[in-house]
């Protein structure tokens, strides 16, 4: 189901402007706090009325300021998972989950009550009151509640930001299952790069109210042609690999891109599982020769695609490794010393230990 | 079980309760509406409404009673309107006493309900809207249940106030035994006559007992309701 979204709104301190067409899957709106990400979601849900805007989901036109159409929030069929669970405190978890059922009536749910309760692990919680739930449990209930209203589009506004690292790690797999098994388009707002890298199919980059870039997650985080789309802190590669084995003695998982092994620390996934992992551009080193006597386990042959010199001392080098894009952040001095230029074949070196657990998830 | 009260005194107590209960129940929907309008509404004249609602709190009760007499008396414009449309007469009837009590208790009731409404998180109502609930359903299933402790507190407070209303009542509907004589006006009458102190004392004790019971009930209800609403 294709989603057409265009919004323009003037706030006292910011001008919001976004224009895009989305084709399902999980689209992350990524950017620093104050970039206007939440305002986009609120306008999509009808909780904010933009100066100008148009929103079409499939065949349904929900908003068109040109012709004065602005559907009420309740009629939009848009699920919303907020930063905090916002469960109704006077109802049980089960009653919260069933609150949106009236709207779902007569339309096929992506997942019925029982399978959804199982998917989100809510079985034990059904008779509890929201006040007795942990933050992570509350957010899972909120997610289930939104899905059971049979939305055409699901909005998620930093649903993990109020949680500590451990709860975050607990919740991410549920989101991955949701993305892979439920098939509702999701618009997911976050300022956390590891979260976005693990979840997003498409990334919309926002800054100061403006849409800076849109594209497949791997492309956007690689910095695009000019490299200025992405800040140096978050530039990196998103690689899709397949689990090919596990080394018992050293506790390393062998993943492959094509025939080339990449060693990851710890046991991750099962044989033939597809994984996606994020390599921070600062964790990748470049060498012209095959290195000898080096502790890093991963030496990947690669070809330079492009070099984007930043305003400071650094440069972002995009490389091709068997059809997937690697990104290395190196100094301009190194660019000169190695005489880096597009087409040059060299080796990208990645320490296994730099690929921490939270940077690996199912593809 | 007469608590030493004579049938005439019981009649006074029963009429007082009748007046107070009707005053409270009949004004409750308006109290909720006024509280909603004052807490959430953005309309022209909101300040005027605020002042009108609170005026009986500060106006001398005798003035309020006089205004009621002018407006709702048998010759008053509103009095004639209600007589003609609903067959409802206020002047010198217990219904008039109930009206006077309702008006006097209204500001207290509205304030309590408004506080409760302010405590309802609008974010929950937003969430309900995204789940497809109409404004009416949001009010009935989210706002109202969460306001319930405050509504109960306001109701009991209004009831207690109505039970004790004197000035506006006696001005508007006078002090007719069996018709409009409530506990406070009866005590007043008894105290005017030498030798009736004992009868007055019995009603005073009854009055204290009813007021205290109302307060205890309100505390208990509020606590239990709040617990149920918070779900803990």
XYZ file of C-alpha atoms in Angstrom:
595
model
C 0.000 0.000 0.000
C 1.577 3.242 -1.075
C 1.534 6.274 1.195
C 1.783 9.801 -0.126
C 2.722 12.365 2.444
C 3.383 16.045 2.103
C 3.363 18.489 5.018
C 4.241 22.127 5.449
C 3.714 23.878 8.717
C 5.139 27.005 10.266
C 5.881 26.829 13.992
C 6.988 29.951 15.861
C 10.556 28.623 15.994
C 10.711 26.186 13.097
C 9.408 25.477 9.647
C 8.352 21.908 9.013
C 8.534 20.568 5.493
C 8.370 16.996 4.268
C 7.392 15.445 0.989
C 7.631 11.748 0.283
C 6.038 8.588 -1.030
C 6.436 5.406 0.984
C 5.974 1.829 -0.142
C 5.251 -0.122 3.016
C 7.788 -1.754 5.285
C 9.290 0.100 8.219
C 10.258 3.675 7.471
C 12.280 5.422 10.143
C 12.217 9.173 10.528
C 15.653 9.810 11.907
C 17.143 13.031 13.215
C 18.210 14.930 16.322
C 15.688 16.065 18.951
C 13.785 19.123 17.806
C 14.001 18.122 14.160
C 10.216 17.990 13.890
C 9.921 14.205 13.754
C 7.088 13.971 16.278
C 5.214 16.806 14.571
C 5.174 14.751 11.381
C 3.555 11.844 13.199
C 1.050 14.103 14.954
C 0.034 15.659 11.648
C -0.333 12.220 10.070
C -2.576 11.139 12.969
C -4.642 14.310 12.772
C -3.530 15.548 16.190
C -1.819 18.521 14.552
C -3.375 20.481 11.731
C -0.710 21.562 9.266
C -0.891 24.814 7.308
C -0.615 22.789 4.123
C -0.645 19.084 3.694
C -1.788 16.054 1.805
C -1.929 12.474 2.977
C -3.112 9.527 0.964
C -2.899 5.940 2.187
C -3.711 3.524 -0.602
C -7.000 4.743 -2.025
C -8.004 6.784 1.022
C -7.409 10.512 1.044
C -7.096 11.521 4.696
C -5.875 15.061 4.397
C -5.847 17.619 1.628
C -5.709 21.201 2.795
C -6.139 22.311 -0.836
C -9.712 21.004 -0.927
C -10.348 21.354 2.787
C -10.330 17.640 3.574
C -9.112 16.730 7.038
C -10.396 13.475 8.415
C -10.870 13.266 12.193
C -8.232 11.318 14.085
C -10.723 8.593 14.979
C -11.603 7.971 11.325
C -8.059 7.840 9.952
C -7.355 4.194 10.832
C -3.898 5.113 11.982
C -2.431 3.333 15.002
C -0.173 5.353 17.259
C 2.341 4.057 19.773
C 3.504 7.022 21.814
C 6.720 7.575 23.690
C 4.961 6.475 26.867
C 2.376 3.651 26.795
C -0.668 5.854 27.536
C -2.689 2.870 28.694
C -6.072 3.529 30.269
C -5.354 3.139 33.991
C -8.899 2.152 34.939
C -9.028 -0.812 32.576
C -7.300 -4.169 32.609
C -4.678 -4.981 29.993
C -7.267 -7.074 28.131
C -9.761 -4.190 28.084
C -7.020 -1.854 26.889
C -6.171 -4.267 24.074
C -9.805 -4.507 23.011
C -10.479 -0.770 23.112
C -9.887 -0.297 19.390
C -11.848 -3.373 18.327
C -14.942 -1.362 17.415
C -13.064 0.309 14.601
C -11.575 -2.973 13.439
C -15.023 -4.515 13.049
C -15.688 -5.862 9.600
C -12.097 -5.564 8.472
C -9.503 -8.273 8.556
C -6.975 -7.865 11.348
C -3.384 -8.418 10.323
C -3.225 -10.712 13.336
C -6.096 -11.836 15.566
C -6.280 -11.273 19.312
C -4.758 -14.571 20.411
C -1.887 -14.757 17.917
C -1.032 -11.137 18.652
C -1.078 -11.730 22.403
C 1.271 -14.648 21.773
C 3.541 -12.645 19.458
C 3.914 -9.849 21.977
C 4.081 -12.163 24.992
C 1.087 -10.585 26.719
C -0.657 -13.780 27.905
C 0.431 -13.391 31.506
C -0.552 -9.746 31.657
C -4.164 -9.818 30.459
C -5.813 -9.437 33.867
C -3.331 -6.960 35.261
C -3.818 -3.205 35.581
C -1.462 -0.843 33.712
C -0.116 0.572 36.995
C 1.455 -2.799 37.775
C 3.303 -3.146 34.458
C 6.941 -2.333 33.781
C 7.762 0.238 31.113
C 8.610 -2.430 28.553
C 5.458 -4.436 29.280
C 3.360 -1.291 29.029
C 4.842 -0.456 25.650
C 4.138 -3.985 24.387
C 0.500 -3.636 25.471
C 0.316 -0.233 23.768
C 1.652 -1.815 20.582
C -0.872 -4.643 20.760
C -3.676 -2.192 21.441
C -2.765 -0.111 18.396
C -2.547 -3.190 16.144
C -5.918 -4.564 17.269
C -7.617 -1.424 15.980
C -6.694 -2.703 12.490
C -4.742 0.363 11.381
C -3.721 0.933 7.768
C -0.544 2.568 9.055
C 1.217 2.316 12.392
C 3.034 5.281 13.890
C 5.679 4.700 16.546
C 7.143 7.701 18.292
C 10.412 6.830 20.030
C 8.709 3.902 21.739
C 11.978 2.827 23.354
C 13.343 6.170 24.473
C 11.802 6.034 27.950
C 13.336 2.626 28.634
C 16.750 1.602 29.920
C 19.208 -0.288 27.748
C 18.169 -3.709 28.990
C 14.449 -3.160 28.399
C 15.275 -1.714 25.001
C 17.169 -4.872 24.083
C 14.167 -6.888 25.310
C 11.689 -4.958 23.199
C 13.598 -4.668 19.907
C 13.024 -8.311 18.901
C 9.251 -7.779 19.286
C 9.476 -4.836 16.915
C 11.484 -6.923 14.473
C 8.878 -9.680 14.570
C 6.159 -7.105 14.049
C 7.982 -5.671 11.039
C 8.579 -9.105 9.522
C 5.282 -10.841 10.345
C 2.481 -8.292 10.467
C 2.940 -6.432 7.196
C 1.436 -3.077 8.218
C 3.455 -0.113 6.997
C 5.190 1.506 9.955
C 6.426 5.049 10.391
C 8.969 4.924 13.193
C 10.498 8.005 14.785
C 13.838 7.758 16.541
C 17.044 9.608 17.199
C 18.894 6.405 18.071
C 21.052 5.160 15.229
C 21.400 1.563 16.449
C 17.621 1.266 16.753
C 17.044 2.660 13.278
C 19.812 0.576 11.724
C 18.256 -2.573 13.133
C 14.660 -1.821 12.239
C 14.407 0.415 9.212
C 13.949 -0.578 5.600
C 13.743 3.043 4.527
C 15.150 6.066 6.331
C 13.960 9.655 6.162
C 16.601 11.973 7.485
C 15.292 15.118 9.146
C 16.973 18.178 10.566
C 15.500 21.488 11.711
C 12.104 20.605 10.307
C 13.407 19.777 6.840
C 13.645 16.441 5.087
C 17.327 16.051 4.174
C 17.341 12.635 2.587
C 15.203 9.584 1.942
C 16.264 6.161 0.775
C 17.148 2.610 1.758
C 18.656 2.604 5.253
C 22.054 1.385 4.002
C 22.264 4.225 1.456
C 21.226 6.988 3.826
C 23.653 5.930 6.552
C 26.426 5.661 3.962
C 26.095 9.414 3.537
C 24.917 9.546 -0.071
C 26.933 10.966 -2.960
C 28.182 14.009 -1.110
C 28.413 12.538 2.356
C 26.909 15.627 3.912
C 23.505 14.066 4.452
C 24.588 12.238 7.525
C 26.485 13.473 10.534
C 29.830 11.864 11.281
C 28.494 10.322 14.482
C 26.035 8.079 12.745
C 27.644 7.325 9.383
C 28.107 3.608 8.903
C 27.307 0.566 6.847
C 24.327 -1.732 7.213
C 25.332 -5.157 5.953
C 23.121 -8.143 5.255
C 24.851 -11.405 6.076
C 23.976 -15.090 6.451
C 25.033 -17.197 9.420
C 27.396 -19.932 8.185
C 28.685 -21.488 11.365
C 29.843 -21.135 14.932
C 33.357 -21.638 16.257
C 32.937 -23.362 19.622
C 36.535 -22.890 20.728
C 36.697 -19.139 20.228
C 33.008 -18.338 20.645
C 32.715 -16.634 17.283
C 29.870 -16.697 14.810
C 30.798 -16.975 11.172
C 28.631 -14.869 8.927
C 29.014 -14.563 5.205
C 28.448 -12.038 2.519
C 28.620 -14.299 -0.496
C 31.705 -16.454 0.062
C 33.584 -14.072 2.298
C 33.450 -14.704 6.060
C 32.833 -12.025 8.658
C 33.477 -13.109 12.236
C 31.137 -11.804 14.887
C 31.630 -12.139 18.638
C 29.343 -14.542 20.514
C 26.751 -16.969 19.231
C 24.245 -15.129 17.061
C 21.245 -16.702 15.363
C 21.136 -20.202 13.881
C 22.580 -21.694 10.724
C 21.386 -19.887 7.562
C 19.705 -17.065 9.526
C 19.783 -13.759 7.715
C 21.240 -10.973 9.860
C 21.727 -7.285 9.457
C 24.587 -5.603 11.199
C 25.783 -2.078 11.516
C 29.437 -1.172 11.131
C 30.249 2.283 12.434
C 32.318 4.150 9.823
C 34.880 4.970 12.526
C 35.446 1.262 13.193
C 36.593 0.531 9.638
C 40.263 0.834 8.667
C 41.620 0.846 5.105
C 44.819 -0.796 3.790
C 46.223 -1.051 0.292
C 48.127 -4.316 0.900
C 46.844 -7.505 2.482
C 47.843 -6.943 6.100
C 50.098 -9.446 7.853
C 50.127 -10.270 11.534
C 47.069 -8.251 12.415
C 44.669 -8.950 15.286
C 41.528 -7.816 13.427
C 39.740 -10.900 12.089
C 37.896 -9.359 9.198
C 39.831 -8.248 6.162
C 37.361 -7.530 3.388
C 38.441 -6.868 -0.200
C 36.683 -3.715 -1.353
C 36.608 -1.127 -4.124
C 36.350 2.594 -3.500
C 33.022 4.009 -4.725
C 33.434 7.592 -3.676
C 35.085 9.914 -1.224
C 33.313 12.780 0.520
C 35.657 15.156 2.255
C 34.051 16.747 5.273
C 34.535 20.323 6.450
C 37.029 19.214 9.117
C 39.941 16.820 9.043
C 37.900 13.770 8.103
C 36.536 12.169 4.962
C 33.881 9.543 4.406
C 34.937 6.777 2.034
C 32.246 4.585 0.500
C 33.364 1.168 -0.677
C 31.775 -1.747 -2.484
C 32.181 -5.190 -0.986
C 30.407 -7.842 -3.067
C 27.539 -5.512 -3.878
C 27.124 -4.136 -0.358
C 28.311 -0.722 0.718
C 30.942 -0.296 3.397
C 31.738 3.090 4.868
C 35.021 4.148 6.432
C 35.681 7.424 8.139
C 39.346 8.305 7.728
C 41.444 11.468 7.875
C 42.052 13.575 4.799
C 45.749 12.928 5.370
C 45.133 9.189 4.929
C 43.122 9.837 1.781
C 46.180 11.607 0.388
C 48.749 9.107 1.716
C 46.892 6.106 0.312
C 46.000 8.037 -2.838
C 42.387 6.948 -2.481
C 40.180 7.440 -5.518
C 37.093 5.795 -6.994
C 37.808 2.414 -8.510
C 40.794 1.686 -6.309
C 40.862 -1.873 -4.913
C 41.986 -2.219 -1.296
C 41.136 -3.929 1.971
C 38.697 -2.838 4.633
C 39.560 -4.028 8.105
C 36.894 -4.512 10.737
C 37.579 -5.630 14.299
C 35.120 -8.340 15.288
C 34.829 -6.850 18.741
C 33.515 -3.570 17.346
C 30.343 -5.358 16.243
C 28.580 -5.430 19.580
C 25.386 -7.374 20.210
C 23.066 -4.412 19.884
C 24.398 -3.761 16.397
C 23.213 -7.142 15.125
C 19.626 -8.109 14.452
C 17.597 -10.284 12.120
C 17.472 -8.973 8.573
C -35.651 4.331 65.833
C -36.918 7.825 66.262
C -33.755 9.196 67.907
C -36.150 11.140 70.143
C -37.445 13.153 67.220
C -41.118 13.980 66.926
C -43.003 13.164 63.698
C -42.948 16.869 62.812
C -39.192 16.968 63.310
C -38.778 13.821 61.190
C -40.806 15.528 58.517
C -38.300 18.383 58.574
C -35.376 15.968 58.259
C -37.059 14.011 55.465
C -37.881 17.186 53.539
C -34.311 18.423 53.980
C -32.937 15.188 52.563
C -35.431 15.282 49.705
C -34.501 18.868 48.877
C -30.758 18.234 49.109
C -30.841 15.015 47.078
C -32.889 16.586 44.293
C -30.788 19.730 44.339
C -27.622 17.651 43.971
C -28.781 15.129 41.401
C -30.557 17.659 39.192
C -27.594 20.025 39.133
C -24.959 17.312 38.624
C -25.189 17.101 34.803
C -25.040 20.891 34.595
C -22.139 20.875 37.026
C -20.207 18.454 34.815
C -21.038 20.494 31.711
C -20.015 23.764 33.359
C -16.793 22.221 34.669
C -15.985 20.862 31.190
C -16.714 24.206 29.569
C -14.589 26.068 32.093
C -11.698 23.611 32.075
C -11.545 22.748 28.381
C -13.742 25.150 26.465
C -12.351 27.982 24.393
C -15.282 30.214 23.636
C -16.375 33.772 23.911
C -17.967 34.476 27.287
C -16.044 31.829 29.167
C -14.999 34.387 31.772
C -18.600 35.549 32.118
C -19.699 31.953 32.714
C -16.954 31.536 35.277
C -18.171 34.581 37.164
C -21.820 33.569 36.932
C -21.041 30.105 38.309
C -19.029 31.461 41.202
C -21.231 34.433 42.062
C -23.473 32.556 44.560
C -20.328 31.741 46.537
C -19.648 35.392 47.331
C -23.025 37.076 46.924
C -25.043 37.548 50.138
C -27.436 34.544 50.118
C -30.345 36.882 50.670
C -29.492 38.608 47.388
C -29.348 35.285 45.553
C -32.695 34.368 47.097
C -34.211 37.652 46.021
C -32.934 37.235 42.459
C -34.444 33.734 42.392
C -37.730 35.190 43.571
C -37.670 37.773 40.790
C -36.696 35.269 38.088
C -38.437 32.083 39.210
C -41.360 33.515 41.193
C -44.868 32.882 39.845
C -44.679 36.195 37.986
C -41.001 35.920 37.042
C -40.101 35.226 33.404
C -38.387 31.875 34.115
C -41.025 30.913 36.659
C -43.751 31.380 34.053
C -41.707 29.541 31.447
C -41.255 26.433 33.612
C -44.879 26.552 34.716
C -46.026 26.676 31.110
C -43.633 24.091 29.627
C -43.008 21.563 32.395
C -45.795 22.406 34.822
C -43.067 23.046 37.360
C -43.698 25.646 40.047
C -40.875 26.858 42.254
C -42.401 29.648 44.343
C -43.075 28.533 47.936
C -42.710 24.874 47.078
C -40.053 22.337 48.049
C -38.923 22.431 44.402
C -38.009 26.072 44.949
C -36.001 25.104 48.023
C -34.206 22.522 45.912
C -33.499 25.134 43.234
C -32.104 27.582 45.793
C -29.912 24.863 47.339
C -28.729 23.753 43.890
C -27.713 27.286 42.920
C -25.888 27.831 46.202
C -24.093 24.471 46.059
C -23.254 24.772 42.356
C -19.917 26.621 42.633
C -18.544 24.103 45.129
C -19.618 21.206 42.958
C -18.194 22.746 39.787
C -14.863 23.489 41.446
C -14.435 19.923 42.659
C -15.355 18.454 39.273
C -13.122 20.894 37.456
C -10.156 19.901 39.591
C -10.866 16.271 38.736
C -11.074 17.122 35.046
C -7.788 18.994 35.131
C -6.209 15.855 36.564
C -7.324 13.746 33.569
C -4.367 13.428 31.207
C -5.394 14.697 27.738
C -2.780 12.324 26.330
C -5.056 9.420 27.235
C -7.886 11.031 25.301
C -5.565 11.478 22.320
C -4.656 7.808 22.521
C -8.347 6.887 22.565
C -8.925 9.007 19.450
C -6.148 7.210 17.581
C -7.913 3.942 18.475
C -10.992 5.140 16.625
C -13.110 6.375 19.533
C -15.541 9.220 18.831
C -15.522 12.243 21.126
C -18.603 10.950 22.893
C -17.070 7.515 23.419
C -13.826 9.052 24.651
C -15.792 11.064 27.193
C -17.878 8.104 28.319
C -15.067 5.547 28.497
C -11.982 7.555 29.416
C -12.672 11.077 30.675
C -15.733 10.362 32.798
C -14.415 7.237 34.576
C -11.169 9.020 35.383
C -13.094 12.027 36.725
C -15.362 9.872 38.846
C -13.602 10.362 42.192
C -13.783 14.126 41.722
C -17.398 13.987 40.595
C -18.291 11.999 43.700
C -16.395 14.379 45.924
C -18.164 17.315 44.269
C -21.522 15.615 44.608
C -21.127 14.925 48.312
C -19.781 18.407 48.913
C -22.753 19.873 47.034
C -25.113 17.635 48.987
C -23.675 18.764 52.321
C -23.877 22.386 51.252
C -27.473 21.933 50.051
C -28.399 20.336 53.360
C -27.242 23.422 55.224
C -28.467 26.169 52.890
C -30.404 28.835 54.725
C -30.334 32.396 53.394
C -31.358 31.953 49.770
C -33.908 29.279 50.673
C -35.742 31.298 53.282
C -35.735 34.375 51.044
C -36.996 32.528 47.974
C -39.503 30.007 49.339
C -39.986 31.204 52.916
C -40.255 28.786 55.846
C -43.477 26.808 55.515
C -43.626 23.669 57.686
C -44.180 20.583 55.538
C -43.659 22.616 52.370
C -40.367 24.418 52.430
C -39.121 24.106 55.990
C -35.700 22.434 56.024
C -33.459 21.684 59.010
C -31.717 25.100 59.085
C -34.937 27.090 58.693
C -36.685 24.900 61.266
C -33.862 25.462 63.758
C -34.123 29.170 63.067
C -37.892 29.122 63.741
C -37.478 27.093 66.925
C -34.835 29.487 68.230
C -37.274 32.398 67.735
C -39.730 30.858 70.217
C -38.787 30.701 73.940
C -38.798 27.175 75.435
C -38.116 25.333 72.191
C -34.364 24.970 72.797
C -34.636 21.193 73.261
C -36.364 20.701 69.940
C -33.784 22.945 68.306
C -30.972 20.962 69.908
C -32.338 17.685 68.559
C -32.322 19.082 65.012
C -28.868 20.566 65.528
C -27.512 17.150 66.548
C -29.244 15.607 63.530
C -27.713 18.271 61.298
C -24.202 17.642 62.627
C -24.669 13.887 62.225
C -25.807 14.196 58.598
C -22.990 16.572 57.664
C -20.354 14.403 59.311
C -21.761 11.307 57.624
C -21.616 13.058 54.259
C -17.976 14.008 54.784
C -16.987 10.505 55.910
C -18.804 8.995 52.934
C -17.087 11.409 50.579
C -13.622 10.610 51.947
C -14.243 6.895 51.745
C -15.689 7.059 48.232
C -12.915 9.284 46.969
C -10.237 6.981 48.328
C -11.783 3.821 46.937
C -12.618 5.383 43.612
C -9.153 6.819 43.214
C -7.748 3.375 43.913
C -9.971 1.778 41.308
C -9.165 4.426 38.736
C -5.427 4.249 39.302
C -5.721 0.503 39.181
C -3.362 -0.121 42.061
